[in-house]
Amino acid sequence: MRRSVRQEFCGGGQSCHCRPFPSPANVDLAQGTAKNGELTHMSRETVTVIGLGQMGSALAGAFLAAGHPTTVWNRTPGKADALAAKGATRAQSVAEAVEAGELVVVCVLDYAAVHELLDPAAASLDGRVLVNLTSGSPEQARETAAWAAGQGARYLDGGIMSTPPGVGNPASMILYSGSSEALATHREALTALGDPVDLGEDAGLASLYDTGLLGLMWSVFGGWLHATALVGADGVAASTFAPLAIRWLTAVAGFMDTYAGQIDAGHYPGDDATIDVQLVAVEHLLHAGRDRGIDGRLPELHRELMARAVADGHGGDSYARLIEAFRKG
Ligand code: NAP
C-alpha cells in the first residue's frame, strides 16, 4: 500500500514535529508558518490541480491560500505563471502532476478532455484520490468512476455550485458523490474550496444534482429577466426591482419546502393557493406583457401546464400537482 505523501514529506518518525491539520488559529497563512515557528506546509497534505482555466486557477489558489503544497499542470503552460508566483509547483507532465499529489483534482472543459489527459497517465493514479470537478453527465461520472477504480484510485465526482470568485468561500456548496470514505479522509483539504456536500456513493449524483440545480437557476433567471423587462417597460430600473425580487424568492423557497413534501406524498392539497386561482393570475401577467410588447413565451408555458391540469380535473390542487406534467414530458 502506498504511503501517504504527508508521511513521505517528513518521514513520520518519532522525531517528527509535524502536526496533522493545524487549526487556522495556529497558522499564519501569509507566512506559511505556524505561530510557534514550525513549517505548517509539512503537515498539510499535498494536492494537485490539473486544468488551470478560470475555475482550476481558483481551485489551486484556494489550496495555496489554505497552506497546501500545490502542484499544477495545464495544457497551456503560461496559465500556471500566476500560481507559481504564489508558491505552486509546476509539473512538467500530467503523470508528474498526478504523482505529486495525494489528492488529485482535475477541472477541465469536459470529460473528453479528462480522458485525453489522464488515460496516458493512468498508471500513476494507483493509490491516489481523483477528484473530478469537470462538469458532465451522471453517466459520464459513473463511467469515469469505474475507470478510476480500475486504475486503483478512489474517485469523487463533484459539482461546483459557484463561479470562480466564490471558490474558497465556506458559503459556496461543492457537491460530491463517489467514495464517501475518500471525502471523509480529505474533507479538511476540500473544505478549502467551499462547503463539501456528500451525496453518497453513487458517483453520478453530483452531476445529476448539478444539472438539475443549473436548470433551476436558468428558470429563475428567465422569470426574473421577464419580470424585469415588464417593470422596466414602465420605467422601473432593474436595480430598484431586484431587492423585491430577491425578497420574493425567499418566500418562494418556503413554498417549495411545503410542496416538496406534497410531491413525495403524491398528494397535492390546494389549501394555500389552487391552480384555478393561479390560472387566472397568469392571464394578468400575459395581458400586462402583451400591452408592453414583452416576450410572453415563459408565462405561456406556465399557462399551458396549468390549463392542462385544470382540464384533467385538478384545478383545486396546489401548484405542486404540475410535477406530473414534467414527469410525463
Ligand atoms: P475555462 O476557463 O475555459 O478552462 C478550460 C480548461 O480546460 C483549461 O484549463 C483548458 O486548457 C482545459 N482544456 C480544454 N480542452 C482541453 C483538452 N482537450 N486537453 C487539455 N485541456 C483542455 O473553463 P472553466 O470556467 O475553468 O471551466 C472548467 C470546468 O469547470 C468546466 O467543466 C465547467 O463547466 C466547470 N465549472 C465552471 C464554473 C465557472 O463558473 N467557470 C462553475 C462550475 C463548474 P487550456 O488553458 O490549455 O485551454
CSV table of C-alpha atoms and ligand atoms in Angstrom, one decimal:
chain,number,residue,atom,x,y,z
A,1,MET,CA,0.0,0.0,0.0
A,2,ARG,CA,1.2,3.5,-0.9
A,3,ARG,CA,2.5,5.6,2.0
A,4,SER,CA,0.7,8.9,2.3
A,5,VAL,CA,2.5,11.8,0.8
A,6,ARG,CA,2.3,13.6,4.1
A,7,GLN,CA,4.4,10.8,5.6
A,8,GLU,CA,6.9,10.9,2.7
A,9,PHE,CA,7.3,14.7,3.3
A,10,CYS,CA,8.5,14.4,6.9
A,11,GLY,CA,9.3,10.7,7.4
A,12,GLY,CA,6.6,10.5,10.0
A,13,GLY,CA,9.0,9.1,12.6
A,14,GLN,CA,9.2,9.7,16.3
A,15,SER,CA,11.3,12.9,15.8
A,16,CYS,CA,8.6,14.3,13.5
A,17,HIS,CA,7.4,17.7,14.6
A,18,CYS,CA,4.6,17.9,12.1
A,19,ARG,CA,1.1,18.1,13.5
A,20,PRO,CA,-1.8,16.9,11.4
A,21,PHE,CA,-4.0,19.8,10.2
A,22,PRO,CA,-3.1,22.7,12.4
A,23,SER,CA,-6.1,24.8,13.2
A,24,PRO,CA,-6.5,28.1,11.4
A,25,ALA,CA,-5.9,29.8,14.8
A,26,ASN,CA,-2.4,28.4,14.9
A,27,VAL,CA,-1.5,29.3,11.3
A,28,ASP,CA,-0.2,32.4,9.7
A,29,LEU,CA,-1.2,31.6,6.1
A,30,ALA,CA,0.6,34.6,4.6
A,31,GLN,CA,3.9,33.3,6.0
A,32,GLY,CA,3.2,29.6,5.7
A,33,THR,CA,4.3,29.1,9.2
A,34,ALA,CA,2.7,28.1,12.5
A,35,LYS,CA,2.9,30.8,15.2
A,36,ASN,CA,5.4,28.7,17.1
A,37,GLY,CA,7.7,28.7,14.0
A,38,GLU,CA,7.0,25.2,12.7
A,39,LEU,CA,6.5,24.9,9.0
A,40,THR,CA,2.8,24.2,8.5
A,41,HIS,CA,3.2,23.0,4.9
A,42,MET,CA,4.9,19.9,6.2
A,43,SER,CA,1.6,18.8,7.8
A,44,ARG,CA,-0.8,19.8,5.1
A,45,GLU,CA,-1.5,17.1,2.5
A,46,THR,CA,-0.1,17.6,-1.0
A,47,VAL,CA,-2.6,18.4,-3.7
A,48,THR,CA,-2.5,18.6,-7.4
A,49,VAL,CA,-4.7,20.6,-9.7
A,50,ILE,CA,-4.8,19.7,-13.4
A,51,GLY,CA,-6.5,22.3,-15.6
A,52,LEU,CA,-5.9,26.0,-14.9
A,53,GLY,CA,-8.8,27.7,-16.7
A,54,GLN,CA,-10.8,30.2,-14.7
A,55,MET,CA,-12.1,27.5,-12.3
A,56,GLY,CA,-9.0,25.4,-12.0
A,57,SER,CA,-6.9,28.5,-11.2
A,58,ALA,CA,-9.4,29.5,-8.5
A,59,LEU,CA,-9.2,26.0,-7.0
A,60,ALA,CA,-5.4,25.9,-7.0
A,61,GLY,CA,-5.4,29.4,-5.5
A,62,ALA,CA,-7.7,28.3,-2.7
A,63,PHE,CA,-5.5,25.3,-1.9
A,64,LEU,CA,-2.4,27.6,-1.8
A,65,ALA,CA,-4.2,30.1,0.5
A,66,ALA,CA,-5.0,27.2,2.9
A,67,GLY,CA,-1.4,26.3,3.0
A,68,HIS,CA,-1.4,23.1,0.9
A,69,PRO,CA,1.7,22.3,-1.1
A,70,THR,CA,0.1,22.5,-4.5
A,71,THR,CA,1.3,21.1,-7.8
A,72,VAL,CA,-0.3,22.4,-11.0
A,73,TRP,CA,-0.4,21.5,-14.7
A,74,ASN,CA,-2.2,23.0,-17.6
A,75,ARG,CA,-2.1,22.3,-21.4
A,76,THR,CA,-1.2,25.9,-22.0
A,77,PRO,CA,1.7,26.2,-19.5
A,78,GLY,CA,1.6,30.1,-19.2
A,79,LYS,CA,-1.6,29.8,-17.2
A,80,ALA,CA,0.5,28.4,-14.3
A,81,ASP,CA,2.6,31.6,-14.0
A,82,ALA,CA,0.4,33.5,-11.5
A,83,LEU,CA,0.1,30.4,-9.3
A,84,ALA,CA,3.8,29.6,-9.5
A,85,ALA,CA,4.4,33.2,-8.2
A,86,LYS,CA,2.2,32.3,-5.2
A,87,GLY,CA,4.2,29.2,-4.4
A,88,ALA,CA,2.6,26.5,-6.6
A,89,THR,CA,5.0,23.8,-8.1
A,90,ARG,CA,4.7,23.4,-11.9
A,91,ALA,CA,4.7,19.8,-13.1
A,92,GLN,CA,6.2,19.1,-16.5
A,93,SER,CA,3.7,16.4,-17.4
A,94,VAL,CA,0.3,15.1,-16.3
A,95,ALA,CA,1.9,12.0,-14.9
A,96,GLU,CA,4.4,14.1,-12.8
A,97,ALA,CA,1.4,16.2,-11.6
A,98,VAL,CA,-0.6,13.1,-10.6
A,99,GLU,CA,2.4,11.6,-8.7
A,100,ALA,CA,3.0,14.8,-6.7
A,101,GLY,CA,-0.4,14.9,-5.1
A,102,GLU,CA,-2.2,12.7,-2.5
A,103,LEU,CA,-5.3,14.4,-3.7
A,104,VAL,CA,-5.6,15.0,-7.5
A,105,VAL,CA,-8.2,17.5,-8.7
A,106,VAL,CA,-9.0,17.8,-12.3
A,107,CYS,CA,-11.1,20.6,-13.7
A,108,VAL,CA,-11.1,21.0,-17.5
A,109,LEU,CA,-13.6,21.7,-20.2
A,110,ASP,CA,-15.3,18.3,-20.4
A,111,TYR,CA,-14.9,14.6,-19.8
A,112,ALA,CA,-13.3,14.0,-23.2
A,113,ALA,CA,-10.5,16.3,-22.1
A,114,VAL,CA,-10.3,14.5,-18.7
A,115,HIS,CA,-9.7,11.2,-20.5
A,116,GLU,CA,-7.4,12.7,-23.1
A,117,LEU,CA,-5.2,13.9,-20.2
A,118,LEU,CA,-5.5,11.1,-17.7
A,119,ASP,CA,-5.6,7.9,-19.8
A,120,PRO,CA,-1.9,8.1,-20.7
A,121,ALA,CA,-1.1,8.8,-17.0
A,122,ALA,CA,-3.4,6.1,-15.7
A,123,ALA,CA,-0.6,4.0,-14.1
A,124,SER,CA,0.2,7.0,-11.8
A,125,LEU,CA,-3.3,7.0,-10.3
A,126,ASP,CA,-2.8,3.9,-8.2
A,127,GLY,CA,-3.4,4.7,-4.6
A,128,ARG,CA,-4.5,8.3,-5.3
A,129,VAL,CA,-7.8,10.0,-4.7
A,130,LEU,CA,-9.1,11.5,-8.0
A,131,VAL,CA,-11.5,14.4,-7.6
A,132,ASN,CA,-13.1,15.3,-10.9
A,133,LEU,CA,-14.7,18.8,-10.8
A,134,THR,CA,-15.3,18.9,-14.5
A,135,SER,CA,-18.9,19.3,-15.5
A,136,GLY,CA,-20.6,16.4,-17.2
A,137,SER,CA,-23.5,14.0,-17.2
A,138,PRO,CA,-24.3,11.4,-14.5
A,139,GLU,CA,-23.5,8.6,-17.0
A,140,GLN,CA,-20.0,10.1,-17.7
A,141,ALA,CA,-19.3,10.4,-14.0
A,142,ARG,CA,-20.3,6.7,-13.4
A,143,GLU,CA,-18.2,5.6,-16.3
A,144,THR,CA,-15.2,7.6,-15.1
A,145,ALA,CA,-15.6,6.3,-11.5
A,146,ALA,CA,-15.4,2.7,-12.8
A,147,TRP,CA,-12.4,3.6,-15.0
A,148,ALA,CA,-10.6,5.2,-11.9
A,149,ALA,CA,-11.4,2.1,-9.8
A,150,GLY,CA,-9.7,0.0,-12.5
A,151,GLN,CA,-6.6,2.1,-12.0
A,152,GLY,CA,-6.6,1.6,-8.2
A,153,ALA,CA,-7.8,5.2,-7.5
A,154,ARG,CA,-10.6,6.2,-5.2
A,155,TYR,CA,-12.9,8.6,-7.1
A,156,LEU,CA,-15.0,11.6,-6.2
A,157,ASP,CA,-17.1,13.4,-8.8
A,158,GLY,CA,-18.0,17.0,-8.0
A,159,GLY,CA,-20.3,19.8,-8.9
A,160,ILE,CA,-19.1,23.3,-8.1
A,161,MET,CA,-22.1,25.4,-7.2
A,162,SER,CA,-20.3,28.7,-7.6
A,163,THR,CA,-18.3,30.9,-10.0
A,164,PRO,CA,-14.6,31.2,-9.5
A,165,PRO,CA,-14.7,34.2,-7.2
A,166,GLY,CA,-16.9,32.1,-4.8
A,167,VAL,CA,-14.3,29.3,-4.5
A,168,GLY,CA,-12.8,29.3,-1.0
A,169,ASN,CA,-16.0,30.8,0.5
A,170,PRO,CA,-17.5,28.5,3.1
A,171,ALA,CA,-20.9,29.6,1.9
A,172,SER,CA,-20.3,28.0,-1.5
A,173,MET,CA,-21.6,24.5,-1.9
A,174,ILE,CA,-19.4,21.9,-3.7
A,175,LEU,CA,-21.4,18.7,-4.3
A,176,TYR,CA,-19.5,15.4,-4.1
A,177,SER,CA,-20.5,11.8,-4.9
A,178,GLY,CA,-18.5,8.6,-5.1
A,179,SER,CA,-16.1,7.4,-2.4
A,180,SER,CA,-17.6,8.8,0.9
A,181,GLU,CA,-14.5,7.3,2.6
A,182,ALA,CA,-12.2,9.5,0.4
A,183,LEU,CA,-14.4,12.5,1.1
A,184,ALA,CA,-14.2,11.9,4.9
A,185,THR,CA,-10.4,11.4,4.7
A,186,HIS,CA,-9.8,14.6,2.6
A,187,ARG,CA,-12.7,16.7,4.0
A,188,GLU,CA,-10.2,19.2,5.5
A,189,ALA,CA,-8.4,19.9,2.3
A,190,LEU,CA,-11.6,20.0,0.2
A,191,THR,CA,-13.1,22.5,2.7
A,192,ALA,CA,-10.5,24.9,1.4
A,193,LEU,CA,-12.6,25.1,-1.8
A,194,GLY,CA,-16.0,25.5,-0.3
A,195,ASP,CA,-18.5,23.6,1.9
A,196,PRO,CA,-18.3,19.9,0.8
A,197,VAL,CA,-21.7,18.3,0.5
A,198,ASP,CA,-21.6,14.5,0.5
A,199,LEU,CA,-24.3,13.0,-1.8
A,200,GLY,CA,-23.3,9.4,-1.3
A,201,GLU,CA,-21.6,6.5,-3.1
A,202,ASP,CA,-23.3,6.8,-6.5
A,203,ALA,CA,-20.7,8.8,-8.4
A,204,GLY,CA,-23.4,10.1,-10.8
A,205,LEU,CA,-25.4,12.0,-8.2
A,206,ALA,CA,-23.2,15.2,-8.1
A,207,SER,CA,-23.6,15.7,-11.8
A,208,LEU,CA,-27.4,14.9,-11.6
A,209,TYR,CA,-27.9,17.5,-8.8
A,210,ASP,CA,-25.6,19.9,-10.6
A,211,THR,CA,-27.5,19.8,-13.8
A,212,GLY,CA,-30.9,20.0,-12.0
A,213,LEU,CA,-29.7,23.0,-10.0
A,214,LEU,CA,-28.4,24.8,-13.0
A,215,GLY,CA,-31.8,24.2,-14.7
A,216,LEU,CA,-33.4,25.8,-11.6
A,217,MET,CA,-31.0,28.7,-11.9
A,218,TRP,CA,-31.9,29.3,-15.6
A,219,SER,CA,-35.6,29.1,-14.9
A,220,VAL,CA,-35.2,31.7,-12.1
A,221,PHE,CA,-33.1,33.9,-14.3
A,222,GLY,CA,-35.7,33.6,-17.0
A,223,GLY,CA,-38.6,34.6,-14.7
A,224,TRP,CA,-36.6,37.4,-13.2
A,225,LEU,CA,-35.5,38.8,-16.6
A,226,HIS,CA,-39.1,38.6,-17.9
A,227,ALA,CA,-40.3,40.4,-14.8
A,228,THR,CA,-37.5,43.0,-15.0
A,229,ALA,CA,-38.4,43.6,-18.7
A,230,LEU,CA,-42.1,44.0,-17.7
A,231,VAL,CA,-41.5,46.6,-14.9
A,232,GLY,CA,-38.7,48.2,-16.9
A,233,ALA,CA,-41.2,49.0,-19.7
A,234,ASP,CA,-42.9,51.4,-17.2
A,235,GLY,CA,-39.5,52.9,-16.2
A,236,VAL,CA,-38.5,50.8,-13.2
A,237,ALA,CA,-34.8,50.2,-13.0
A,238,ALA,CA,-33.5,46.7,-12.7
A,239,SER,CA,-31.6,47.6,-9.5
A,240,THR,CA,-34.8,49.1,-8.0
A,241,PHE,CA,-36.8,46.0,-8.7
A,242,ALA,CA,-34.1,43.4,-7.7
A,243,PRO,CA,-34.3,43.8,-3.9
A,244,LEU,CA,-38.1,43.0,-4.0
A,245,ALA,CA,-37.4,40.1,-6.4
A,246,ILE,CA,-34.8,38.7,-4.0
A,247,ARG,CA,-37.2,39.1,-1.0
A,248,TRP,CA,-39.9,37.3,-3.0
A,249,LEU,CA,-37.6,34.4,-3.8
A,250,THR,CA,-37.2,33.8,-0.1
A,251,ALA,CA,-41.0,33.4,0.2
A,252,VAL,CA,-41.0,31.2,-2.9
A,253,ALA,CA,-38.3,29.0,-1.2
A,254,GLY,CA,-40.7,28.5,1.7
A,255,PHE,CA,-43.5,27.3,-0.8
A,256,MET,CA,-41.0,24.9,-2.3
A,257,ASP,CA,-40.3,23.4,1.1
A,258,THR,CA,-44.1,22.7,1.6
A,259,TYR,CA,-44.6,21.4,-1.9
A,260,ALA,CA,-41.6,19.0,-1.7
A,261,GLY,CA,-43.5,17.1,1.0
A,262,GLN,CA,-46.6,17.0,-1.2
A,263,ILE,CA,-44.6,15.7,-4.2
A,264,ASP,CA,-43.1,12.9,-2.1
A,265,ALA,CA,-46.6,12.0,-0.7
A,266,GLY,CA,-48.2,12.2,-4.1
A,267,HIS,CA,-50.9,14.3,-2.6
A,268,TYR,CA,-51.4,18.0,-3.6
A,269,PRO,CA,-54.0,19.7,-1.3
A,270,GLY,CA,-54.8,23.2,-2.7
A,271,ASP,CA,-55.1,24.6,0.8
A,272,ASP,CA,-52.8,27.6,0.2
A,273,ALA,CA,-53.5,28.6,-3.5
A,274,THR,CA,-55.2,26.5,-6.1
A,275,ILE,CA,-54.2,26.0,-9.8
A,276,ASP,CA,-57.6,27.5,-10.7
A,277,VAL,CA,-56.7,30.8,-8.9
A,278,GLN,CA,-53.2,30.9,-10.4
A,279,LEU,CA,-54.5,30.2,-14.0
A,280,VAL,CA,-56.5,33.5,-13.7
A,281,ALA,CA,-53.4,35.3,-12.3
A,282,VAL,CA,-51.1,34.2,-15.1
A,283,GLU,CA,-53.6,35.8,-17.6
A,284,HIS,CA,-53.0,39.2,-15.9
A,285,LEU,CA,-49.2,38.7,-16.4
A,286,LEU,CA,-49.8,37.8,-20.1
A,287,HIS,CA,-52.1,40.8,-20.6
A,288,ALA,CA,-49.6,43.2,-19.0
A,289,GLY,CA,-46.8,41.8,-21.1
A,290,ARG,CA,-48.7,42.0,-24.3
A,291,ASP,CA,-49.6,45.7,-23.7
A,292,ARG,CA,-45.9,46.4,-23.2
A,293,GLY,CA,-44.5,44.3,-26.1
A,294,ILE,CA,-42.8,41.8,-23.8
A,295,ASP,CA,-42.0,38.3,-25.0
A,296,GLY,CA,-44.6,36.1,-23.4
A,297,ARG,CA,-43.2,32.6,-24.1
A,298,LEU,CA,-42.3,31.8,-20.5
A,299,PRO,CA,-45.7,32.6,-18.9
A,300,GLU,CA,-47.4,31.0,-21.9
A,301,LEU,CA,-45.7,27.7,-20.9
A,302,HIS,CA,-46.9,28.1,-17.3
A,303,ARG,CA,-50.4,28.8,-18.5
A,304,GLU,CA,-50.4,25.8,-20.8
A,305,LEU,CA,-49.3,23.5,-17.9
A,306,MET,CA,-51.9,24.9,-15.6
A,307,ALA,CA,-54.7,24.8,-18.2
A,308,ARG,CA,-53.9,21.1,-18.8
A,309,ALA,CA,-54.1,20.3,-15.1
A,310,VAL,CA,-57.4,22.1,-14.9
A,311,ALA,CA,-58.8,20.2,-17.9
A,312,ASP,CA,-57.7,17.0,-16.2
A,313,GLY,CA,-59.8,17.9,-13.2
A,314,HIS,CA,-57.0,19.1,-10.9
A,315,GLY,CA,-57.9,22.8,-10.7
A,316,GLY,CA,-58.4,22.6,-6.9
A,317,ASP,CA,-54.9,21.2,-6.3
A,318,SER,CA,-51.8,23.1,-5.4
A,319,TYR,CA,-49.2,24.1,-7.9
A,320,ALA,CA,-47.1,21.1,-6.9
A,321,ARG,CA,-49.5,18.9,-9.0
A,322,LEU,CA,-47.7,20.2,-12.1
A,323,ILE,CA,-44.8,17.8,-11.3
A,324,GLU,CA,-46.9,15.2,-13.1
A,325,ALA,CA,-46.7,17.2,-16.3
A,326,PHE,CA,-42.9,17.3,-16.1
A,327,ARG,CA,-42.7,13.6,-15.3
A,328,LYS,CA,-44.8,12.8,-18.3
A,329,GLY,CA,-42.9,15.2,-20.5
B,1,NAP,P1,-12.0,27.6,-19.0
B,1,NAP,O1,-11.6,28.8,-18.3
B,1,NAP,O2,-12.5,27.7,-20.4
B,1,NAP,O3,-10.9,26.5,-18.8
B,1,NAP,C1,-10.9,25.3,-19.6
B,1,NAP,C2,-9.8,24.4,-19.1
B,1,NAP,O4,-9.9,23.2,-19.8
B,1,NAP,C3,-8.4,25.0,-19.5
B,1,NAP,O5,-7.5,24.6,-18.5
B,1,NAP,C4,-8.1,24.3,-20.8
B,1,NAP,O6,-6.7,24.2,-21.1
B,1,NAP,C5,-8.6,22.9,-20.5
B,1,NAP,N1,-8.9,22.1,-21.7
B,1,NAP,C6,-9.9,22.3,-22.6
B,1,NAP,N2,-9.8,21.3,-23.5
B,1,NAP,C7,-8.7,20.6,-23.2
B,1,NAP,C8,-8.1,19.4,-23.8
B,1,NAP,N3,-8.6,18.9,-24.9
B,1,NAP,N4,-7.0,19.0,-23.3
B,1,NAP,C9,-6.5,19.5,-22.1
B,1,NAP,N5,-7.0,20.6,-21.5
B,1,NAP,C10,-8.1,21.1,-22.1
B,1,NAP,O7,-13.3,26.9,-18.2
B,1,NAP,P2,-13.6,26.9,-16.6
B,1,NAP,O8,-14.6,28.0,-16.4
B,1,NAP,O9,-12.3,26.8,-15.9
B,1,NAP,O10,-14.4,25.6,-16.5
B,1,NAP,C11,-13.8,24.3,-16.3
B,1,NAP,C12,-14.8,23.3,-15.8
B,1,NAP,O11,-15.4,23.8,-14.6
B,1,NAP,C13,-15.9,23.1,-16.8
B,1,NAP,O12,-16.3,21.7,-16.8
B,1,NAP,C14,-17.0,24.0,-16.2
B,1,NAP,O13,-18.3,23.5,-16.6
B,1,NAP,C15,-16.8,23.8,-14.7
B,1,NAP,N6,-17.4,24.9,-13.9
B,1,NAP,C16,-17.1,26.1,-14.2
B,1,NAP,C17,-17.7,27.1,-13.5
B,1,NAP,C18,-17.5,28.6,-13.8
B,1,NAP,O14,-18.2,29.5,-13.2
B,1,NAP,N7,-16.5,28.9,-14.6
B,1,NAP,C19,-18.6,26.8,-12.5
B,1,NAP,C20,-18.9,25.5,-12.2
B,1,NAP,C21,-18.2,24.5,-12.9
B,1,NAP,P3,-6.0,25.5,-21.9
B,1,NAP,O15,-5.8,26.6,-20.9
B,1,NAP,O16,-4.8,24.9,-22.4
B,1,NAP,O17,-7.0,25.9,-23.0
